[in-house]
Amino acid sequence: MTYASLPDQRAVAAPHAPAVADDTLDLDNTAFADAVRRAAATLRAAGVGRGDVVAIKLPNTAVLVVAMFAAWRLGAAATPINPSLTTAEVEYQISDAGAKVLVSSDGAGTSVPVLEADSLTAAEPDGGEPEAEPTDVALLIYTSGTTGRPKGVVLAHANLVSMVSTNASSSDMSESDHSLLILPLFHVNAIIVSVLGPLAYEGCVTIAGRFDPRTFFDRLESSGATYFSAVPTIYTMLLGLPPEVKPDTSKVRFAVCGAAPASVELLEGFEKRYGIPLIEGYGLSECTCSATCNPLDGVRKVGSVGPALPGVEIKIVDRDGRECPTGEPGEVLLRGENVMRGYLNRPEENEKTLVDGWLRTGDVGYLDEDAYLFLVDRAKDMIIRGGENIYPKEIETVVYGVPGVAEAAVIGRPDDKYGEVPVLYVSAHPGAELTTAAIAEHVGTQLAKYKRPVDIIITDTLPKNPVGKLDKPTLRRIDQSA
């Protein structure tokens, strides 16, 4: 099974039901299938066939979704490109992915033919049958590149189908569901959770072009969406809206929070104010989006990212590869049909990352007695202070207990005596007042002396990568410059 024929199937089953809408387009199932066939004809005329790669550099629009499905119809893969990348960065991804063409509105100067987005659906509809097979590559998702050059994560159609099915079973997805997409479509979370999820289960998607906290709830209400997915930064902005903002959220079943750690204050505050269950999960591009999720109807444990999703296995191992006992931290390994085929053109990294069918995530965590996963930190972010191992996330979790803290990030600062020492950067919720003294006092009662930050910096905002994760490499550079 693949999703290459999904537009056709939807058009036959419910010709006039809504499919994909954005700020200017509103496509029902018939119009969506027609647009995909026309885009496929344009791609075929440009020489795209099975096994090729189509690069797509567009903002969040229905045309981007159409282009992706058109590539799949021809048995080609799609690699979405962040529109904010520089020309050199775009060229790197096009070259590394081996793209045959680029679909864009401003693709001049690239090394491959550019197909203008405005004329993508101008051709007569393609008359061929969908050619993709489950083992064919569907997506090449490029990692954010905070450490070295971005890597292409190879995801087959079978990965997508498995991931969508797994997510749907945990959220009771049905034809009545309608997602409001606000995350960038060059990231796998948006594609899986907000596009393929509802479309595969006869629902629909509305694509918001640009997120604005002041107009978000108006769009949520007018669209009739039943769920959305976002990152902690967005929820922080929404929670900081004036008290008189009281939207009607009666149609919204839940919201998903991922990509970065969220404080308990944020999770509970958002749900209490807006009445929307906020479900936190854990995953990465290398496992096609998600591996765990706190249950929508069930126990949601504070500080945990939930148990493994159906069909996903989790194993915690020590440095020697031995499985850790319950409650003992170690590296998080994942196994399942959602695990990537590998990194494109990087056999040495694949050998280190994919071991005996298990994906080595590089994350440190532990499983409790109920098999709920608690993340401790990224292995590469660990700070070694005078021979003592310090996990930044442990400190950050404590700091999130300070009222008013919106974001917290701990990094290691080089030190002549200890090798490294922890340094804390924090930002405040809108309207909140933070002091370094209050933070230091709270941390001092919760952590051993060697774990306490030697410096606390309060700033308006913390740097983030394109998908909303705290960008610690950039933060380290800022700290070193200061």
Tab-separated table of N, CA, C and O in Angstrom, residues 77-188:
chain	number	residue	atom	x	y	z
A	77	ALA	N	10.277	10.445	-5.595
A	77	ALA	CA	10.310	10.899	-4.204
A	77	ALA	C	10.243	12.420	-4.168
A	77	ALA	O	10.574	13.092	-5.148
A	78	ALA	N	9.812	12.951	-3.040
A	78	ALA	CA	9.781	14.397	-2.857
A	78	ALA	C	10.757	14.788	-1.754
A	78	ALA	O	10.881	14.081	-0.753
A	79	THR	N	11.456	15.889	-1.950
A	79	THR	CA	12.293	16.437	-0.888
A	79	THR	C	11.899	17.894	-0.689
A	79	THR	O	12.224	18.778	-1.484
A	80	PRO	N	11.115	18.185	0.358
A	80	PRO	CA	10.703	19.572	0.620
A	80	PRO	C	11.858	20.387	1.177
A	80	PRO	O	12.637	19.903	2.001
A	81	ILE	N	11.970	21.637	0.703
A	81	ILE	CA	13.077	22.513	1.079
A	81	ILE	C	12.543	23.714	1.846
A	81	ILE	O	11.555	24.338	1.454
A	82	ASN	N	13.213	24.040	2.923
A	82	ASN	CA	12.877	25.214	3.716
A	82	ASN	C	13.012	26.469	2.849
A	82	ASN	O	14.093	26.776	2.362
A	83	PRO	N	11.923	27.226	2.634
A	83	PRO	CA	11.998	28.403	1.758
A	83	PRO	C	12.940	29.485	2.250
A	83	PRO	O	13.338	30.360	1.473
A	84	SER	N	13.291	29.462	3.531
A	84	SER	CA	14.151	30.519	4.072
A	84	SER	C	15.637	30.222	3.916
A	84	SER	O	16.477	31.035	4.307
A	85	LEU	N	15.992	29.069	3.345
A	85	LEU	CA	17.402	28.738	3.165
A	85	LEU	C	18.051	29.663	2.145
A	85	LEU	O	17.402	30.202	1.242
A	86	THR	N	19.353	29.827	2.287
A	86	THR	CA	20.102	30.617	1.308
A	86	THR	C	20.235	29.845	0.007
A	86	THR	O	19.985	28.632	-0.048
A	87	THR	N	20.655	30.539	-1.044
A	87	THR	CA	20.831	29.895	-2.347
A	87	THR	C	21.815	28.736	-2.253
A	87	THR	O	21.590	27.661	-2.823
A	88	ALA	N	22.894	28.935	-1.504
A	88	ALA	CA	23.895	27.875	-1.355
A	88	ALA	C	23.322	26.672	-0.622
A	88	ALA	O	23.605	25.520	-0.980
A	89	GLU	N	22.512	26.914	0.397
A	89	GLU	CA	21.912	25.820	1.160
A	89	GLU	C	20.892	25.052	0.325
A	89	GLU	O	20.809	23.831	0.394
A	90	VAL	N	20.126	25.783	-0.471
A	90	VAL	CA	19.165	25.140	-1.375
A	90	VAL	C	19.895	24.269	-2.385
A	90	VAL	O	19.513	23.127	-2.651
A	91	GLU	N	20.955	24.821	-2.950
A	91	GLU	CA	21.727	24.081	-3.955
A	91	GLU	C	22.347	22.821	-3.357
A	91	GLU	O	22.412	21.777	-4.002
A	92	TYR	N	22.794	22.920	-2.095
A	92	TYR	CA	23.347	21.736	-1.428
A	92	TYR	C	22.303	20.625	-1.354
A	92	TYR	O	22.592	19.471	-1.682
A	93	GLN	N	21.078	20.957	-0.915
A	93	GLN	CA	20.049	19.921	-0.780
A	93	GLN	C	19.651	19.347	-2.132
A	93	GLN	O	19.480	18.132	-2.263
A	94	ILE	N	19.513	20.205	-3.131
A	94	ILE	CA	19.171	19.726	-4.471
A	94	ILE	C	20.231	18.760	-4.979
A	94	ILE	O	19.927	17.684	-5.517
A	95	SER	N	21.493	19.132	-4.791
A	95	SER	CA	22.600	18.300	-5.262
A	95	SER	C	22.711	17.007	-4.471
A	95	SER	O	22.857	15.921	-5.042
A	96	ASP	N	22.637	17.105	-3.143
A	96	ASP	CA	22.772	15.918	-2.306
A	96	ASP	C	21.642	14.927	-2.557
A	96	ASP	O	21.860	13.716	-2.570
A	97	ALA	N	20.437	15.446	-2.771
A	97	ALA	CA	19.284	14.572	-3.017
A	97	ALA	C	19.255	14.037	-4.442
A	97	ALA	O	18.521	13.090	-4.734
A	98	GLY	N	20.039	14.641	-5.334
A	98	GLY	CA	20.012	14.232	-6.737
A	98	GLY	C	18.692	14.583	-7.398
A	98	GLY	O	18.172	13.821	-8.227
A	99	ALA	N	18.132	15.744	-7.068
A	99	ALA	CA	16.827	16.140	-7.588
A	99	ALA	C	16.867	16.352	-9.095
A	99	ALA	O	17.840	16.872	-9.644
A	100	LYS	N	15.776	15.938	-9.754
A	100	LYS	CA	15.659	16.093	-11.207
A	100	LYS	C	15.126	17.482	-11.562
A	100	LYS	O	15.539	18.081	-12.552
A	101	VAL	N	14.193	17.991	-10.754
A	101	VAL	CA	13.610	19.304	-10.989
A	101	VAL	C	13.349	19.978	-9.639
A	101	VAL	O	13.358	19.325	-8.593
A	102	LEU	N	13.081	21.272	-9.698
A	102	LEU	CA	12.696	22.028	-8.514
A	102	LEU	C	11.359	22.708	-8.782
A	102	LEU	O	11.205	23.427	-9.772
A	103	VAL	N	10.393	22.462	-7.902
A	103	VAL	CA	9.118	23.173	-7.955
A	103	VAL	C	9.226	24.354	-7.005
A	103	VAL	O	9.455	24.174	-5.805
A	104	SER	N	9.064	25.566	-7.537
A	104	SER	CA	9.283	26.747	-6.710
A	104	SER	C	8.632	27.966	-7.343
A	104	SER	O	8.236	27.934	-8.515
A	105	SER	N	8.521	29.016	-6.555
A	105	SER	CA	8.064	30.299	-7.085
A	105	SER	C	9.225	31.254	-7.293
A	105	SER	O	9.064	32.313	-7.894
A	106	ASP	N	10.401	30.880	-6.789
A	106	ASP	CA	11.577	31.740	-6.912
A	106	ASP	C	12.835	30.890	-7.002
A	106	ASP	O	13.765	31.056	-6.229
A	107	GLY	N	12.862	29.980	-7.962
A	107	GLY	CA	13.972	29.033	-8.044
A	107	GLY	C	15.046	29.381	-9.048
A	107	GLY	O	15.807	28.517	-9.487
A	108	ALA	N	15.120	30.625	-9.454
A	108	ALA	CA	16.129	31.018	-10.435
A	108	ALA	C	17.533	30.768	-9.902
A	108	ALA	O	17.807	30.942	-8.714
A	109	GLY	N	18.431	30.373	-10.809
A	109	GLY	CA	19.819	30.203	-10.441
A	109	GLY	C	20.186	28.838	-9.906
A	109	GLY	O	21.306	28.629	-9.471
A	110	THR	N	19.258	27.876	-9.933
A	110	THR	CA	19.579	26.538	-9.453
A	110	THR	C	20.158	25.703	-10.589
A	110	THR	O	20.081	26.071	-11.762
A	111	SER	N	20.715	24.560	-10.220
A	111	SER	CA	21.385	23.709	-11.200
A	111	SER	C	20.434	22.764	-11.917
A	111	SER	O	20.857	22.005	-12.782
A	112	VAL	N	19.146	22.777	-11.565
A	112	VAL	CA	18.162	21.896	-12.205
A	112	VAL	C	17.023	22.734	-12.765
A	112	VAL	O	16.823	23.884	-12.353
A	113	PRO	N	16.256	22.181	-13.707
A	113	PRO	CA	15.111	22.932	-14.247
A	113	PRO	C	14.130	23.315	-13.149
A	113	PRO	O	13.886	22.540	-12.223
A	114	VAL	N	13.572	24.503	-13.267
A	114	VAL	CA	12.610	25.004	-12.287
A	114	VAL	C	11.208	24.985	-12.889
A	114	VAL	O	10.984	25.498	-13.992
A	115	LEU	N	10.285	24.373	-12.174
A	115	LEU	CA	8.885	24.367	-12.575
A	115	LEU	C	8.155	25.373	-11.699
A	115	LEU	O	8.124	25.240	-10.470
A	116	GLU	N	7.586	26.392	-12.303
A	116	GLU	CA	6.911	27.438	-11.557
A	116	GLU	C	5.649	26.896	-10.897
A	116	GLU	O	4.831	26.232	-11.546
A	117	ALA	N	5.490	27.191	-9.628
A	117	ALA	CA	4.342	26.689	-8.880
A	117	ALA	C	3.023	27.153	-9.482
A	117	ALA	O	2.037	26.402	-9.512
A	118	ASP	N	2.991	28.389	-9.994
A	118	ASP	CA	1.744	28.942	-10.522
A	118	ASP	C	1.236	28.191	-11.754
A	118	ASP	O	0.032	28.199	-12.027
A	119	SER	N	2.143	27.555	-12.482
A	119	SER	CA	1.736	26.845	-13.705
A	119	SER	C	1.841	25.329	-13.563
A	119	SER	O	1.739	24.602	-14.557
A	120	LEU	N	2.025	24.853	-12.332
A	120	LEU	CA	2.226	23.416	-12.121
A	120	LEU	C	1.016	22.600	-12.562
A	120	LEU	O	1.163	21.482	-13.050
A	121	THR	N	-0.186	23.147	-12.423
A	121	THR	CA	-1.403	22.387	-12.745
A	121	THR	C	-2.042	22.847	-14.050
A	121	THR	O	-3.239	22.645	-14.273
A	122	ALA	N	-1.248	23.463	-14.927
A	122	ALA	CA	-1.797	23.977	-16.187
A	122	ALA	C	-1.926	22.898	-17.263
A	122	ALA	O	-2.677	23.072	-18.233
A	123	ALA	N	-1.217	21.789	-17.122
A	123	ALA	CA	-1.241	20.738	-18.150
A	123	ALA	C	-2.535	19.934	-18.105
A	123	ALA	O	-3.285	19.969	-17.128
A	124	GLU	N	-2.784	19.178	-19.174
A	124	GLU	CA	-3.906	18.247	-19.178
A	124	GLU	C	-3.616	17.130	-18.175
A	124	GLU	O	-2.455	16.738	-17.995
A	125	PRO	N	-4.623	16.588	-17.501
A	125	PRO	CA	-4.395	15.573	-16.460
A	125	PRO	C	-3.641	14.354	-16.965
A	125	PRO	O	-3.867	13.889	-18.084
A	126	ASP	N	-2.726	13.868	-16.154
A	126	ASP	CA	-1.974	12.649	-16.475
A	126	ASP	C	-2.923	11.458	-16.459
A	126	ASP	O	-3.710	11.282	-15.525
A	127	GLY	N	-2.839	10.643	-17.501
A	127	GLY	CA	-3.769	9.515	-17.620
A	127	GLY	C	-3.240	8.209	-17.083
A	127	GLY	O	-3.961	7.204	-17.046
A	128	GLY	N	-1.983	8.198	-16.643
A	128	GLY	CA	-1.388	6.952	-16.157
A	128	GLY	C	-1.875	6.574	-14.776
A	128	GLY	O	-2.447	7.381	-14.044
A	129	GLU	N	-1.631	5.323	-14.416
A	129	GLU	CA	-1.972	4.839	-13.083
A	129	GLU	C	-0.829	5.147	-12.116
A	129	GLU	O	0.335	5.205	-12.525
A	130	PRO	N	-1.130	5.347	-10.838
A	130	PRO	CA	-0.064	5.559	-9.851
A	130	PRO	C	0.948	4.422	-9.868
A	130	PRO	O	0.571	3.248	-9.913
A	131	GLU	N	2.235	4.777	-9.834
A	131	GLU	CA	3.289	3.787	-10.040
A	131	GLU	C	4.072	3.426	-8.786
A	131	GLU	O	4.911	2.520	-8.822
A	132	ALA	N	3.860	4.111	-7.698
A	132	ALA	CA	4.684	3.891	-6.511
A	132	ALA	C	4.427	2.536	-5.874
A	132	ALA	O	3.302	2.029	-5.861
A	133	GLU	N	5.488	1.957	-5.317
A	133	GLU	CA	5.421	0.707	-4.566
A	133	GLU	C	5.826	0.988	-3.119
A	133	GLU	O	6.526	1.965	-2.838
A	134	PRO	N	5.391	0.123	-2.186
A	134	PRO	CA	5.704	0.361	-0.769
A	134	PRO	C	7.193	0.533	-0.471
A	134	PRO	O	7.561	1.277	0.449
A	135	THR	N	8.043	-0.142	-1.225
A	135	THR	CA	9.487	-0.061	-0.964
A	135	THR	C	10.149	1.142	-1.618
A	135	THR	O	11.328	1.431	-1.350
A	136	ASP	N	9.429	1.852	-2.479
A	136	ASP	CA	9.990	3.034	-3.132
A	136	ASP	C	10.189	4.166	-2.119
A	136	ASP	O	9.431	4.294	-1.153
A	137	VAL	N	11.191	4.996	-2.370
A	137	VAL	CA	11.421	6.158	-1.511
A	137	VAL	C	10.311	7.179	-1.753
A	137	VAL	O	10.009	7.530	-2.898
A	138	ALA	N	9.713	7.654	-0.667
A	138	ALA	CA	8.640	8.650	-0.761
A	138	ALA	C	9.135	10.044	-0.404
A	138	ALA	O	8.801	11.020	-1.063
A	139	LEU	N	9.933	10.127	0.663
A	139	LEU	CA	10.404	11.418	1.150
A	139	LEU	C	11.890	11.386	1.461
A	139	LEU	O	12.406	10.388	1.964
A	140	LEU	N	12.548	12.479	1.165
A	140	LEU	CA	13.905	12.735	1.656
A	140	LEU	C	13.797	13.971	2.530
A	140	LEU	O	13.655	15.098	2.046
A	141	ILE	N	13.792	13.744	3.846
A	141	ILE	CA	13.649	14.831	4.801
A	141	ILE	C	15.028	15.200	5.330
A	141	ILE	O	15.738	14.346	5.871
A	142	TYR	N	15.397	16.453	5.182
A	142	TYR	CA	16.728	16.871	5.611
A	142	TYR	C	16.691	17.386	7.042
A	142	TYR	O	15.838	18.184	7.414
A	143	THR	N	17.616	16.835	7.838
A	143	THR	CA	17.721	17.237	9.234
A	143	THR	C	18.116	18.705	9.307
A	143	THR	O	18.645	19.264	8.340
A	144	SER	N	17.910	19.289	10.463
A	144	SER	CA	18.076	20.729	10.608
A	144	SER	C	19.516	21.203	10.472
A	144	SER	O	19.756	22.381	10.294
A	145	GLY	N	20.474	20.279	10.591
A	145	GLY	CA	21.854	20.652	10.327
A	145	GLY	C	22.505	21.492	11.407
A	145	GLY	O	23.368	22.315	11.123
A	146	THR	N	22.086	21.297	12.690
A	146	THR	CA	22.724	22.057	13.764
A	146	THR	C	24.120	21.528	14.071
A	146	THR	O	24.899	22.172	14.739
A	147	THR	N	24.423	20.328	13.590
A	147	THR	CA	25.769	19.782	13.747
A	147	THR	C	26.245	19.308	12.382
A	147	THR	O	25.916	18.207	11.950
A	148	GLY	N	26.985	20.144	11.680
A	148	GLY	CA	27.489	19.761	10.382
A	148	GLY	C	26.434	19.904	9.299
A	148	GLY	O	25.367	20.477	9.488
A	149	ARG	N	26.726	19.363	8.122
A	149	ARG	CA	25.831	19.449	6.973
A	149	ARG	C	24.544	18.669	7.228
A	149	ARG	O	24.562	17.588	7.821
A	150	PRO	N	23.406	19.184	6.767
A	150	PRO	CA	22.150	18.431	6.904
A	150	PRO	C	22.230	17.088	6.205
A	150	PRO	O	22.884	16.946	5.164
A	151	LYS	N	21.560	16.095	6.775
A	151	LYS	CA	21.543	14.746	6.210
A	151	LYS	C	20.151	14.435	5.690
A	151	LYS	O	19.147	14.812	6.296
A	152	GLY	N	20.081	13.714	4.579
A	152	GLY	CA	18.804	13.319	4.009
A	152	GLY	C	18.308	12.023	4.639
A	152	GLY	O	18.938	10.976	4.499
A	153	VAL	N	17.184	12.087	5.347
A	153	VAL	CA	16.575	10.909	5.954
A	153	VAL	C	15.697	10.240	4.903
A	153	VAL	O	14.775	10.867	4.365
A	154	VAL	N	15.987	8.988	4.594
A	154	VAL	CA	15.286	8.263	3.537
A	154	VAL	C	14.072	7.546	4.128
A	154	VAL	O	14.205	6.620	4.931
A	155	LEU	N	12.880	7.964	3.694
A	155	LEU	CA	11.632	7.361	4.162
A	155	LEU	C	10.884	6.761	2.984
A	155	LEU	O	10.590	7.455	1.999
A	156	ALA	N	10.585	5.472	3.074
A	156	ALA	CA	9.840	4.781	2.023
A	156	ALA	C	8.339	4.952	2.241
A	156	ALA	O	7.880	5.366	3.311
A	157	HIS	N	7.555	4.616	1.226
A	157	HIS	CA	6.100	4.676	1.355
A	157	HIS	C	5.617	3.820	2.512
A	157	HIS	O	4.683	4.193	3.229
A	158	ALA	N	6.260	2.675	2.711
A	158	ALA	CA	5.863	1.791	3.810
A	158	ALA	C	6.060	2.466	5.164
A	158	ALA	O	5.270	2.251	6.091
A	159	ASN	N	7.099	3.294	5.287
A	159	ASN	CA	7.315	4.055	6.526
A	159	ASN	C	6.142	4.995	6.786
A	159	ASN	O	5.630	5.074	7.911
A	160	LEU	N	5.720	5.693	5.746
A	160	LEU	CA	4.640	6.665	5.903
A	160	LEU	C	3.333	5.990	6.298
A	160	LEU	O	2.637	6.441	7.213
A	161	VAL	N	3.008	4.905	5.597
A	161	VAL	CA	1.759	4.199	5.877
A	161	VAL	C	1.749	3.666	7.304
A	161	VAL	O	0.754	3.785	8.026
A	162	SER	N	2.866	3.093	7.731
A	162	SER	CA	2.963	2.558	9.082
A	162	SER	C	2.808	3.662	10.121
A	162	SER	O	2.075	3.519	11.105
A	163	MET	N	3.489	4.801	9.897
A	163	MET	CA	3.452	5.887	10.868
A	163	MET	C	2.066	6.499	10.973
A	163	MET	O	1.579	6.777	12.073
A	164	VAL	N	1.423	6.730	9.836
A	164	VAL	CA	0.086	7.322	9.847
A	164	VAL	C	-0.907	6.398	10.549
A	164	VAL	O	-1.727	6.838	11.355
A	165	SER	N	-0.809	5.111	10.255
A	165	SER	CA	-1.701	4.140	10.888
A	165	SER	C	-1.489	4.094	12.396
A	165	SER	O	-2.453	4.054	13.175
A	166	THR	N	-0.237	4.125	12.802
A	166	THR	CA	0.087	4.090	14.227
A	166	THR	C	-0.454	5.314	14.954
A	166	THR	O	-1.074	5.211	16.013
A	167	ASN	N	-0.212	6.500	14.376
A	167	ASN	CA	-0.714	7.727	14.990
A	167	ASN	C	-2.235	7.746	15.053
A	167	ASN	O	-2.830	8.172	16.046
A	168	ALA	N	-2.866	7.277	13.987
A	168	ALA	CA	-4.328	7.301	13.916
A	168	ALA	C	-4.948	6.424	14.989
A	168	ALA	O	-5.977	6.774	15.578
A	169	SER	N	-4.316	5.282	15.253
A	169	SER	CA	-4.866	4.375	16.259
A	169	SER	C	-4.783	4.962	17.658
A	169	SER	O	-5.597	4.653	18.523
A	170	SER	N	-3.807	5.843	17.887
A	170	SER	CA	-3.645	6.427	19.216
A	170	SER	C	-4.523	7.664	19.418
A	170	SER	O	-4.723	8.110	20.550
A	171	SER	N	-5.049	8.212	18.320
A	171	SER	CA	-5.864	9.430	18.440
A	171	SER	C	-7.278	9.250	17.905
A	171	SER	O	-8.020	10.227	17.786
A	172	ASP	N	-7.640	8.009	17.563
A	172	ASP	CA	-8.991	7.713	17.059
A	172	ASP	C	-9.352	8.581	15.853
A	172	ASP	O	-10.447	9.153	15.765
A	173	MET	N	-8.451	8.676	14.893
A	173	MET	CA	-8.671	9.482	13.700
A	173	MET	C	-9.842	8.944	12.895
A	173	MET	O	-9.999	7.725	12.746
A	174	SER	N	-10.673	9.856	12.353
A	174	SER	CA	-11.830	9.427	11.568
A	174	SER	C	-12.155	10.470	10.510
A	174	SER	O	-11.499	11.522	10.406
A	175	GLU	N	-13.209	10.198	9.731
A	175	GLU	CA	-13.600	11.112	8.653
A	175	GLU	C	-14.091	12.461	9.170
A	175	GLU	O	-14.169	13.434	8.421
A	176	SER	N	-14.396	12.541	10.441
A	176	SER	CA	-14.866	13.810	11.007
A	176	SER	C	-13.715	14.714	11.442
A	176	SER	O	-13.945	15.855	11.857
A	177	ASP	N	-12.474	14.242	11.323
A	177	ASP	CA	-11.337	15.040	11.776
A	177	ASP	C	-10.849	16.009	10.701
A	177	ASP	O	-10.887	15.727	9.499
A	178	HIS	N	-10.399	17.134	11.186
A	178	HIS	CA	-9.982	18.244	10.322
A	178	HIS	C	-8.785	18.892	11.007
A	178	HIS	O	-8.895	19.385	12.131
A	179	SER	N	-7.644	18.874	10.353
A	179	SER	CA	-6.450	19.451	10.979
A	179	SER	C	-6.227	20.878	10.492
A	179	SER	O	-6.511	21.206	9.334
A	180	LEU	N	-5.734	21.714	11.389
A	180	LEU	CA	-5.259	23.037	11.013
A	180	LEU	C	-3.743	22.987	11.053
A	180	LEU	O	-3.144	22.818	12.120
A	181	LEU	N	-3.124	23.116	9.900
A	181	LEU	CA	-1.675	22.956	9.788
A	181	LEU	C	-0.994	24.306	9.970
A	181	LEU	O	-1.252	25.244	9.217
A	182	ILE	N	-0.109	24.376	10.972
A	182	ILE	CA	0.643	25.613	11.203
A	182	ILE	C	2.154	25.388	11.238
A	182	ILE	O	2.918	26.348	11.227
A	183	LEU	N	2.583	24.135	11.280
A	183	LEU	CA	4.019	23.836	11.271
A	183	LEU	C	4.531	23.786	9.835
A	183	LEU	O	3.772	23.529	8.903
A	184	PRO	N	5.829	23.997	9.614
A	184	PRO	CA	6.364	24.032	8.247
A	184	PRO	C	6.320	22.670	7.562
A	184	PRO	O	6.657	21.648	8.159
A	185	LEU	N	5.922	22.675	6.292
A	185	LEU	CA	5.767	21.428	5.536
A	185	LEU	C	7.077	20.851	5.033
A	185	LEU	O	7.064	19.836	4.334
A	186	PHE	N	8.205	21.470	5.361
A	186	PHE	CA	9.476	20.816	5.050
A	186	PHE	C	9.887	19.891	6.190
A	186	PHE	O	10.942	19.270	6.143
A	187	HIS	N	9.047	19.795	7.212
A	187	HIS	CA	9.310	18.925	8.348
A	187	HIS	C	8.326	17.771	8.347
A	187	HIS	O	7.151	17.933	8.009
A	188	VAL	N	8.791	16.598	8.743
A	188	VAL	CA	7.974	15.396	8.624
A	188	VAL	C	6.762	15.418	9.544
A	188	VAL	O	5.726	14.815	9.231
